[in-house]
Coordinates of C-alpha atoms in Angstrom, one line a residue:
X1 CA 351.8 43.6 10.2
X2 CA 351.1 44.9 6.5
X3 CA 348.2 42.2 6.5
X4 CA 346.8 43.6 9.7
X5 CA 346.8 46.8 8.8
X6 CA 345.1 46.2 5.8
X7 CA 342.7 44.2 7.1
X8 CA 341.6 46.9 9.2
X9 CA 341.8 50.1 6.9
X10 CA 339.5 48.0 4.5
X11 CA 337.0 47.2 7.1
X12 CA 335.7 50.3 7.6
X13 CA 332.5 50.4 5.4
X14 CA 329.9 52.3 4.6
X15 CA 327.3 49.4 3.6
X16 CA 324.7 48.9 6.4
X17 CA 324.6 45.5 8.9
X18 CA 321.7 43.9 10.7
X19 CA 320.7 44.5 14.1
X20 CA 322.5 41.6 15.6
X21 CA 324.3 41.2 18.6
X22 CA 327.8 42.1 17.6
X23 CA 330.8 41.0 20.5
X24 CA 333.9 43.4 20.8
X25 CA 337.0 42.6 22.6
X26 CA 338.1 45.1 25.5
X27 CA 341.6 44.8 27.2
X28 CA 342.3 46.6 30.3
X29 CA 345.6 46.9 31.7
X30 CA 346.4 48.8 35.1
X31 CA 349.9 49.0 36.2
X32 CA 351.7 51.2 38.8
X33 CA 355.0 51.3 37.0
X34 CA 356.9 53.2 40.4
X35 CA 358.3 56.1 38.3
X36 CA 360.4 53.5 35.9
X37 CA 361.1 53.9 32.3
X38 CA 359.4 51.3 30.1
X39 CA 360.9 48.3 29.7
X40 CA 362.5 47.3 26.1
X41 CA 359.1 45.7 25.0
X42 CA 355.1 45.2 26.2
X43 CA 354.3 42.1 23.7
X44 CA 353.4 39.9 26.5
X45 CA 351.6 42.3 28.9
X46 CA 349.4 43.3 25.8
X47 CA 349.6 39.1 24.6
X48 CA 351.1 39.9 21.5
X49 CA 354.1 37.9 21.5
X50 CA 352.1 34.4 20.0
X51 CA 352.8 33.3 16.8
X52 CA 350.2 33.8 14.2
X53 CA 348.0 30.6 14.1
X54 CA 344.5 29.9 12.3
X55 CA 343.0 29.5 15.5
X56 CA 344.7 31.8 17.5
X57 CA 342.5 34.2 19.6
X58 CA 340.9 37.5 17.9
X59 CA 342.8 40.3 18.4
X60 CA 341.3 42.9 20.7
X61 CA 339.1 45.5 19.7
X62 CA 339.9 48.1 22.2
X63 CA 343.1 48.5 24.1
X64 CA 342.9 50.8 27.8
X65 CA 345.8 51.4 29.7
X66 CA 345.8 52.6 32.9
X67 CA 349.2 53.7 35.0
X68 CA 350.0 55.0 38.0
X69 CA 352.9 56.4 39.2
X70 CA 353.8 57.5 35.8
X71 CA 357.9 59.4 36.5
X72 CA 355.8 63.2 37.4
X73 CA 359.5 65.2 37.9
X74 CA 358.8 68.6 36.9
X75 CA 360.8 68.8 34.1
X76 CA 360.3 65.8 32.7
X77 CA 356.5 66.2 33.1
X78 CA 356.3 69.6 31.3
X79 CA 358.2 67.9 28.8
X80 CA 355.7 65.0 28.4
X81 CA 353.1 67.7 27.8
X82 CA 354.9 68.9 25.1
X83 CA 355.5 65.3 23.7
X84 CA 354.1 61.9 24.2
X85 CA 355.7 60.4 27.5
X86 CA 357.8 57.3 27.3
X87 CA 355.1 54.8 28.2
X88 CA 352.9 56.6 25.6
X89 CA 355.1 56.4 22.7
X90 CA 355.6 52.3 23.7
X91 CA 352.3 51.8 23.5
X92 CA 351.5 53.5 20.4
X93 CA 354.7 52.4 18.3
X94 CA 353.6 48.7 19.7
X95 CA 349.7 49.0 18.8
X96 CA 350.1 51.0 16.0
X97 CA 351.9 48.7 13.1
X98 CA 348.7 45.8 14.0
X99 CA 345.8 48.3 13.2
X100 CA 345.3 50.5 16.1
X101 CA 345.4 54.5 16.8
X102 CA 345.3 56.2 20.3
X103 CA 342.1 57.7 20.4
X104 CA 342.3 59.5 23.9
X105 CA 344.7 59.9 26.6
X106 CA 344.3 61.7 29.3
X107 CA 347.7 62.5 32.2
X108 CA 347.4 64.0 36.0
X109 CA 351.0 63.8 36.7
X110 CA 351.8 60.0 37.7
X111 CA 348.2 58.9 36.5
X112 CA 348.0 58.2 32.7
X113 CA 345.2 56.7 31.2
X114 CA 345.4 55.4 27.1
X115 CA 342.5 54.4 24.8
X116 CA 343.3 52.8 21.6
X117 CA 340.7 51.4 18.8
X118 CA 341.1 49.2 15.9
X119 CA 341.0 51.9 13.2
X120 CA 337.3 50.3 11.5
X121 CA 335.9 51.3 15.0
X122 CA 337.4 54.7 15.0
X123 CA 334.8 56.7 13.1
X124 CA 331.8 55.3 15.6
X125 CA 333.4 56.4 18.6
X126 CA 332.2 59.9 19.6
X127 CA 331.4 62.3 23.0
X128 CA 334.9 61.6 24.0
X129 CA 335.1 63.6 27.1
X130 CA 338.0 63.4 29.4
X131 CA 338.4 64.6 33.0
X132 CA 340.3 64.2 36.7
X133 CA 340.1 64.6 40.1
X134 CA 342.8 65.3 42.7
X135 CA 342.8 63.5 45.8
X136 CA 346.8 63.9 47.5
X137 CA 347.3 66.2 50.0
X138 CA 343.7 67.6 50.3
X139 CA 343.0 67.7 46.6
X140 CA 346.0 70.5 45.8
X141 CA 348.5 67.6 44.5
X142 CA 348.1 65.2 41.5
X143 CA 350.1 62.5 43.3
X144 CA 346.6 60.7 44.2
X145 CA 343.0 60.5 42.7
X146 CA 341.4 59.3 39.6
X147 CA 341.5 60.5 35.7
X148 CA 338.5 58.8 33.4
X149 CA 337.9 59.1 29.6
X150 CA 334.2 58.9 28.6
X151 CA 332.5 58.1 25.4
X152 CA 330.3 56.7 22.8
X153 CA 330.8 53.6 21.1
X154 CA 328.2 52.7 18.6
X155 CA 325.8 54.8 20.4
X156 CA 326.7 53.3 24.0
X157 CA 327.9 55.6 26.6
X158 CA 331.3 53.8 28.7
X159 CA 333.5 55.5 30.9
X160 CA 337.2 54.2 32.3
X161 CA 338.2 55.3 35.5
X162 CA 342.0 54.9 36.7
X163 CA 342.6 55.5 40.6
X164 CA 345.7 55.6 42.8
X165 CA 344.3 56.0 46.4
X166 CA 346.0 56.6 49.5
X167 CA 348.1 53.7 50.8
X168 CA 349.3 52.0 53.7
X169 CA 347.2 49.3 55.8
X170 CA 344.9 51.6 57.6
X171 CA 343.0 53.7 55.5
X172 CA 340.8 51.5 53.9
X173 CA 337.7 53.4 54.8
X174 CA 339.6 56.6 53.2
X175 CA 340.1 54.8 50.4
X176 CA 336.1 54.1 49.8
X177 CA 335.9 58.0 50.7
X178 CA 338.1 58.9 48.1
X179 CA 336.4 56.9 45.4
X180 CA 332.7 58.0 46.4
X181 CA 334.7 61.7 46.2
X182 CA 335.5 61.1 42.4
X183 CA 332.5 60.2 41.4
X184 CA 331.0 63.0 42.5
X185 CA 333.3 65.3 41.6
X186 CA 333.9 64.2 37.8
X187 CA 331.0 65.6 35.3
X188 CA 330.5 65.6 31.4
X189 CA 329.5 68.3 29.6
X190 CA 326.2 65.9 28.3
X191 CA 323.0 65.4 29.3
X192 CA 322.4 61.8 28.9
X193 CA 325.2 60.7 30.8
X194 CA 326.9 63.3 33.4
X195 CA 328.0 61.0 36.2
X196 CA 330.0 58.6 35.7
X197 CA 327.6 56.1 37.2
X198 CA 325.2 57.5 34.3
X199 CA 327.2 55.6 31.9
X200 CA 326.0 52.3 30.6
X201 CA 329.0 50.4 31.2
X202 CA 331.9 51.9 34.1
X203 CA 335.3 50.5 34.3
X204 CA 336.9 51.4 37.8
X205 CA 340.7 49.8 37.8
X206 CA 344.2 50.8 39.3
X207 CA 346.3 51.2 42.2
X208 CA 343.4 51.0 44.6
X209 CA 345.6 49.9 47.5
X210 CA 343.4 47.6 49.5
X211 CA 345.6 45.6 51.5
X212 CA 344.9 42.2 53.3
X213 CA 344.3 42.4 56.7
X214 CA 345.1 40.5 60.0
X215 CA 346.5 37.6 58.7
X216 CA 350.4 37.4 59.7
X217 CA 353.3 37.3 57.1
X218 CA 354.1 34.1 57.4
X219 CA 350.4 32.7 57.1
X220 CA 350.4 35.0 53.8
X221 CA 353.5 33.6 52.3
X222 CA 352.4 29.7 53.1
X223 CA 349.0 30.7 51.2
X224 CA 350.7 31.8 48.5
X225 CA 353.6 29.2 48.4
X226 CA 350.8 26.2 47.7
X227 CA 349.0 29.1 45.8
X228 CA 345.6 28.9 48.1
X229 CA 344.4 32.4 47.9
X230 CA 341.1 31.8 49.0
X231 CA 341.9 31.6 52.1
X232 CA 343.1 34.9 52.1
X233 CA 340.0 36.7 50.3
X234 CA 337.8 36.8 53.2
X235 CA 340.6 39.6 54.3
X236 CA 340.8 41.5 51.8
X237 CA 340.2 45.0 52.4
X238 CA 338.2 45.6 48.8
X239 CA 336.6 42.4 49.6
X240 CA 335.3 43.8 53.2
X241 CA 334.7 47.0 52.4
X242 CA 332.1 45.4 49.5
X243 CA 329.9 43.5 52.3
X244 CA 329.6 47.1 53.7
X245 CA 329.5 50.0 51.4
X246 CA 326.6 50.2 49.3
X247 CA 329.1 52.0 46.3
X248 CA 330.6 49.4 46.2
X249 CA 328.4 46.7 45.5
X250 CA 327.9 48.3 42.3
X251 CA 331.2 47.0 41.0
X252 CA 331.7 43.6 39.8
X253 CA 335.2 41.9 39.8
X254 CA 336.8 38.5 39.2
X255 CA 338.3 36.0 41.3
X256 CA 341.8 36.9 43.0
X257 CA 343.3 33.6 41.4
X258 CA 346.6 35.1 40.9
X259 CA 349.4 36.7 42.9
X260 CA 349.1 39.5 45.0
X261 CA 350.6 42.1 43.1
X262 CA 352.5 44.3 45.7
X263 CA 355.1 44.5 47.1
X264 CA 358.2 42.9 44.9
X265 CA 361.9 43.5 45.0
X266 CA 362.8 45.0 41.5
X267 CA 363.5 43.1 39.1
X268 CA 362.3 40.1 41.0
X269 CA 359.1 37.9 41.5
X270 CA 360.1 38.0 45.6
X271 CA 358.1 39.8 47.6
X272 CA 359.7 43.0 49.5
X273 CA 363.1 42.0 51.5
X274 CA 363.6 45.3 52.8
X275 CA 363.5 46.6 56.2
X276 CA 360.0 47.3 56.1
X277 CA 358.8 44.1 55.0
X278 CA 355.4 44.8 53.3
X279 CA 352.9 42.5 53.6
X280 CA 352.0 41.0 49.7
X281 CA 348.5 42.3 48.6
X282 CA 346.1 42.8 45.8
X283 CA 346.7 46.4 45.6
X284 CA 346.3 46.8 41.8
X285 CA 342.7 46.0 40.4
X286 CA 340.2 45.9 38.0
X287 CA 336.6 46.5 38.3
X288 CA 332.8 46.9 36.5
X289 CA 329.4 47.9 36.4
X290 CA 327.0 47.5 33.5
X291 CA 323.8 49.6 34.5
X292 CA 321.3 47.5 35.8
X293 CA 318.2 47.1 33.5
X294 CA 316.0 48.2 36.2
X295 CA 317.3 52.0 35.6
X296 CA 315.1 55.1 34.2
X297 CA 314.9 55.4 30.5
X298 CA 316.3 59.2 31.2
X299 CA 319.4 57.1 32.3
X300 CA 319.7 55.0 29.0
X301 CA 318.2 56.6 26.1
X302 CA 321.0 58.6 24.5
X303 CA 320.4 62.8 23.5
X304 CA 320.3 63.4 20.0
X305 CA 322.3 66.2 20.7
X306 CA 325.4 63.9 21.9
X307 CA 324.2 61.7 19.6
X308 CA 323.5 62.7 16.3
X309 CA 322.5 59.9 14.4
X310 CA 319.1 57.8 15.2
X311 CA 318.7 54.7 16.5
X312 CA 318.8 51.8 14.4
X313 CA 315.1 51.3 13.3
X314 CA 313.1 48.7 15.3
X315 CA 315.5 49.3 18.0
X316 CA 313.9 49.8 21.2
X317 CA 316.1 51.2 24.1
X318 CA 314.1 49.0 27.1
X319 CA 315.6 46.1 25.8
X320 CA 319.4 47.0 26.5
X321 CA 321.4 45.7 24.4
X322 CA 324.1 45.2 26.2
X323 CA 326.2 42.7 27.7
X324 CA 329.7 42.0 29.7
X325 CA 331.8 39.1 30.5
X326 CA 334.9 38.3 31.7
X327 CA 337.3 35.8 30.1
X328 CA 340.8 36.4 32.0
X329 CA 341.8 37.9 35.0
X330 CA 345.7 37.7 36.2
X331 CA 348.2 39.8 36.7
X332 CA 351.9 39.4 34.4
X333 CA 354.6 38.4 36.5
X334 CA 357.2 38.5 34.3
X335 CA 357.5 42.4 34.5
X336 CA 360.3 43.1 36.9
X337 CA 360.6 47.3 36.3
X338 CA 358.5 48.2 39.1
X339 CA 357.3 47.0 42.5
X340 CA 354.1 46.4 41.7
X341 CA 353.3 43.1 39.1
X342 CA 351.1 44.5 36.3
X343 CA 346.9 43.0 35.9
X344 CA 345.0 42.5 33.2
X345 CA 341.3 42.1 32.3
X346 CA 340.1 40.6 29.0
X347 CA 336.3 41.2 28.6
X348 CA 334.1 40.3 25.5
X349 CA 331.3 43.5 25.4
X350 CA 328.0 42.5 23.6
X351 CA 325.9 44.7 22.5
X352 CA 323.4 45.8 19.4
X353 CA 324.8 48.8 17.2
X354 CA 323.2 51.7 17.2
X355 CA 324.5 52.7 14.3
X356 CA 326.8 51.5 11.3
X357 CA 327.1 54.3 9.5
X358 CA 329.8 57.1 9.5
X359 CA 328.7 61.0 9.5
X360 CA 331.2 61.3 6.4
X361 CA 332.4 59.7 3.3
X362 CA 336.1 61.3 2.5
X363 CA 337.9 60.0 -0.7
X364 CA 340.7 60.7 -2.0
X365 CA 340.3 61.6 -5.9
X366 CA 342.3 61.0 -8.8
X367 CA 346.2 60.4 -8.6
X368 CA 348.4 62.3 -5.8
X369 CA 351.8 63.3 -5.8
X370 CA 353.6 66.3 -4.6
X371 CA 353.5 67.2 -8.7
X372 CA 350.6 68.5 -8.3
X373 CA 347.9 69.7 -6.4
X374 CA 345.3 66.6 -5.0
X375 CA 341.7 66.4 -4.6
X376 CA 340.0 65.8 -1.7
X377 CA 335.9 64.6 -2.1
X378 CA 333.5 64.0 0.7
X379 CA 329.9 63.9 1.3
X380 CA 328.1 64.1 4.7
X381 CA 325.9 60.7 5.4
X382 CA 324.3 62.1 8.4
X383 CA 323.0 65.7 10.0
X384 CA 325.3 66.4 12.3
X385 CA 327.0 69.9 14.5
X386 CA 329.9 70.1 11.4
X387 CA 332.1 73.5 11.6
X388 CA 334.4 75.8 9.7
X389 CA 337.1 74.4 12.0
X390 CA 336.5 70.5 11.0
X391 CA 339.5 69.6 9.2
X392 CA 341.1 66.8 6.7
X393 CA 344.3 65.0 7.9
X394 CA 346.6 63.1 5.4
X395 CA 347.8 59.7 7.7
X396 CA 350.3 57.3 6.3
X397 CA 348.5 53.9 7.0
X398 CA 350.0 52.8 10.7
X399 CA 349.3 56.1 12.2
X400 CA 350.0 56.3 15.7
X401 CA 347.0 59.3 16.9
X402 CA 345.0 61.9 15.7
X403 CA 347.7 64.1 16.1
X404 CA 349.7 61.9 14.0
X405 CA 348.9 63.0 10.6
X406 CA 351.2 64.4 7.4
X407 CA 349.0 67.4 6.3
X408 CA 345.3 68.6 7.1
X409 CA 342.9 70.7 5.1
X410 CA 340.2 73.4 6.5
X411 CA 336.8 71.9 5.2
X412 CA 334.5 74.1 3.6
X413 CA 332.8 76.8 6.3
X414 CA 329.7 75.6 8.4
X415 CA 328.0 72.6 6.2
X416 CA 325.8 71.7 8.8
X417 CA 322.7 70.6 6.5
X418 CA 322.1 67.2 5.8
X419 CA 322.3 66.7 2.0
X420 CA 323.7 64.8 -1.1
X421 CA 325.5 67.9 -2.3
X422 CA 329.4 66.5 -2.3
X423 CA 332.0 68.9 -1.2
X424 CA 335.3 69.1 -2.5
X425 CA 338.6 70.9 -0.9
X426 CA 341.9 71.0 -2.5
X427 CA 346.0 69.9 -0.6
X428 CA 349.0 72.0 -1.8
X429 CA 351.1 69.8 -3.3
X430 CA 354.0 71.5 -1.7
X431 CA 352.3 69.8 1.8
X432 CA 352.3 66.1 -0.3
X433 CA 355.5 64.0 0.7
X434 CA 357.6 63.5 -2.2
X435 CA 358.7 60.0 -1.0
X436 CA 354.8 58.7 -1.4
X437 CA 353.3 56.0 0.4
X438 CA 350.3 54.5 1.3
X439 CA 347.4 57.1 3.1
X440 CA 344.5 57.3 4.1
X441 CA 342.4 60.4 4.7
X442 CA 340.2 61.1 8.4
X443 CA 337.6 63.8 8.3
X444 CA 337.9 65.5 12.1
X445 CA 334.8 67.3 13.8
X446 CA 336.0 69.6 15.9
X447 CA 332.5 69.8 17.8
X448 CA 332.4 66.1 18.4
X449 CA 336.3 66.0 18.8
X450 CA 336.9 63.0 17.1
X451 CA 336.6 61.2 13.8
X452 CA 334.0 60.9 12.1
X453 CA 335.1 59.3 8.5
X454 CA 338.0 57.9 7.1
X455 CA 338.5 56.9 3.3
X456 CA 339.8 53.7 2.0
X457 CA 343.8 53.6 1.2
X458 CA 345.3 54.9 -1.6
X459 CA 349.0 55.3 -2.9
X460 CA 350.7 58.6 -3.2
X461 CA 353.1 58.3 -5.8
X462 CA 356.7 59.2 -5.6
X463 CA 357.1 62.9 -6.6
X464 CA 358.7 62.8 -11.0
X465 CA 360.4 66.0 -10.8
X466 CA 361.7 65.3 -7.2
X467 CA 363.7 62.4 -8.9
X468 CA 364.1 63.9 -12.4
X469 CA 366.1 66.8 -10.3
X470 CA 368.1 64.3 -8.2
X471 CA 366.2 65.5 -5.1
X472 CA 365.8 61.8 -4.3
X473 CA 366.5 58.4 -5.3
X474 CA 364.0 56.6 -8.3
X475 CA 363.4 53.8 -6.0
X476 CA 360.8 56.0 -3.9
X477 CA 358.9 54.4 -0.8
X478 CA 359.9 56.5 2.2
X479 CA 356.8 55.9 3.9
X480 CA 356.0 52.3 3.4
X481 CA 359.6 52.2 5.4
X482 CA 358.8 54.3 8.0
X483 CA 355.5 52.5 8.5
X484 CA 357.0 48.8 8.5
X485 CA 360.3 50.0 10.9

């Protein structure tokens, strides 16, 4: 774990690439976990659990979670506001120790969505935007409808969309209602992308319900006994409904060739033995849509405005840069928690960088210790909206969020000119942990609401008169053990 996390802190640089092609692993997970607590571990759902090997597979770049049916008691969900929620904090104490940070979330009662980042991509994703939509009982309850995070990764505008739509076998045309609904209902506050179709690449996943029609239960069960689920995707509702609806045929999607995913005794890979009986089907999905090339340049180009930085020079926006594949498709039978099996999605997402700069260079200066006051230097690499209320976060390395941080700073008031002037702010030393550890420092816009730089790690060392007044031990790495536990 120390290696990965090294080997991501160090790879965020400031030196600029070439225009290639560069390929980033996405993960998408949907899962309607039926109000259960988490179970004791997500290696395997998130394909962690394999030995380290020279030719294992490269990690993920991005990691987006999407669950429905997320416990929504209110109690417990006013709580969760208040704190992360149990499946949050897995998630992040999981992802965290191998590199990555939650870098949005977004909760409408039992629909939580999670974006996480390999920390070297974190200062290059910006215009994080996050919205929702109620559906359930006329669009006054959260139990139904769609929440979606939206933003900018090396100048590329994607959006992640997590449904629950309304169940049962004969609502399929309510179900295509309610998705053309969210779409229209969800907006950005951006001109260059304020649809969610606007975007260049849309992920639409989750508990989307389609059920499989007319074929009897125990024609079902024999298909998926000698595991021939063809034969069953010419009735599948999504599958229908796509040979139809004109929305629809926007959204690409892989082949069924796993289990359907509903409905399963708990704790169990048997399908529902209960009175009821429900008929096994791929409820739980996970679709795309990469913008066809065909679309207006007013679609594609990006706004400066959302956009600060240029485009790579040379780079001309009609040639799209942009490319999406799948490699894996299947759901992960070996949950039990809920009665729905988790799916996953692995997708390799080419495209040419925009940009491979950050907006700021943040270093920490000198030696630090809770002795003595610490220096704090940075200089801004591009023009961009910068604010009295940006602020400096001290982070032990294997930080969890944003939110996760030891100590911030104010940055000097309203540098918004583009310069070579570097700017320097000061950290109480009373706000320094006395245990030390290794840091890092991340520069936070609060116009672009992300961030925008963060230095390479450094060592804050274990506070002299802390230990010369028997305040703690001499042996001094608090951190490094709450980082490695």
């Amino acid at each position: 774990m120390e290696e990965d996390l090294s080997r991501a802190l160090n790879s965020v640089s400031l030196e600029p690439k070439d225009s290639k092609m560069d390929t980033f692993g996405l993960y998408v997970v949907t899962w309607n976990v039926g109000t259960a607590e988490p179970p004791e571990d997500v290696n395997s759902l998130l394909q962690l659990s394999s030995p380290k090997k020279p030719d294992s597979p490269k990690k993920p770049d991005l990691y987006v979670i999407g669950l429905q049916e997320v416990k929504a008691a209110p109690l417990k969900f006013v709580t969760d506001l208040a704190f992360e929620d149990s499946w949050s904090q897995l998630f992040m104490s999981t992802l965290a120790p191998l590199g990555y940070i939650k870098v949005s979330s977004i909760r409408m009662q039992g629909l939580l969505l999670l974006f996480f980042s390999k920390l070297e991509h974190v200062p290059f994703i910006r215009d994080i935007q996050v919205t929702y939509t109620r559906t359930g009982l006329y669009g006054y309850w959260g139990n139904k409808g769609g929440v979606s995070i939206r933003l900018s990764l090396y100048g590329h505008m994607l959006c992640f969309l997590n449904c629950h739509l309304t169940a049962h076998m004969n609502y399929a045309s309510q179900r295509v209602d309610e998705f053309e609904y969210i779409l229209d209902a969800q907006t950005f506050d951006t001109k260059n992308a304020p649809h969610i179709l606007d975007h260049k690449v849309v992920f639409w996943f989750g508990d989307l319900n389609f059920r499989i029609e007319d074929h009897g239960m125990l024609f079902v069960r024999n298909c998926l006994t000698s595991q021939r689920f063809s034969l069953l995707w010419p009735k599948d509702q999504l599958t229908m409904m796509k040979q139809k609806e004109a929305i629809l045929q926007k959204f690409e999607e892989g082949p069924l060739d796993f289990q359907p995913t509903y409905k399963f005794d708990l704790h169990s890979d048997n399908y529902d033995t209960s009175g009821k009986k429900r008929k096994p089907a791929w409820c739980d999905r996970i679709l795309w849509r990469v913008m066809p090339k065909s679309s207006s340049p007013e679609d594609t180009q990006e706004d400066n405005e959302d956009e600060p930085e240029k485009q790579l020079e040379g780079e001309d926006d009609d040639e799209f840069p942009l490319k999406m594949t799948q490699e894996y498709y299947t759901s992960k039978m070996e949950y039990g928690v809920s009665d729905h099996k988790p799916v996953i999605g692995i997708f390799h997402l080419e495209l040419r960088k925009m940009y491979e700069t950050p907006l700021v260079q943040v270093c920490a200066e000198g030696e630090w210790s809770a002795d003595f006051d610490a220096l704090i230097t940075y200089r801004l690499l591009q023009s961009f909206p910068s604010s009295a209320w940006d602020w400096i976060g001290l982070y032990k390395v294997g930080f969890k969020s944003i939110s996760d941080y030891i100590t911030y700073t104010w940055v000097k008031d309203d540098q918004v000119s583009f310069n070579d002037e570097l700017f320097q702010v000061y950290v109480n030393k009373d706000e320094i942990p006395v245990c030390g550890g290794e840091c890092v420092l991340c520069y936070y816009s609060s116009n672009l609401h992300c961030i925008v730089g963060i230095s390479q790690p450094f060592r804050v060392q274990g506070s002299r008169v802390a230990v010369e007044e028997g305040l703690v031990s001499e042996n001094i790495n608090g951190l490094d053990e709450t980082v490695a536990s």
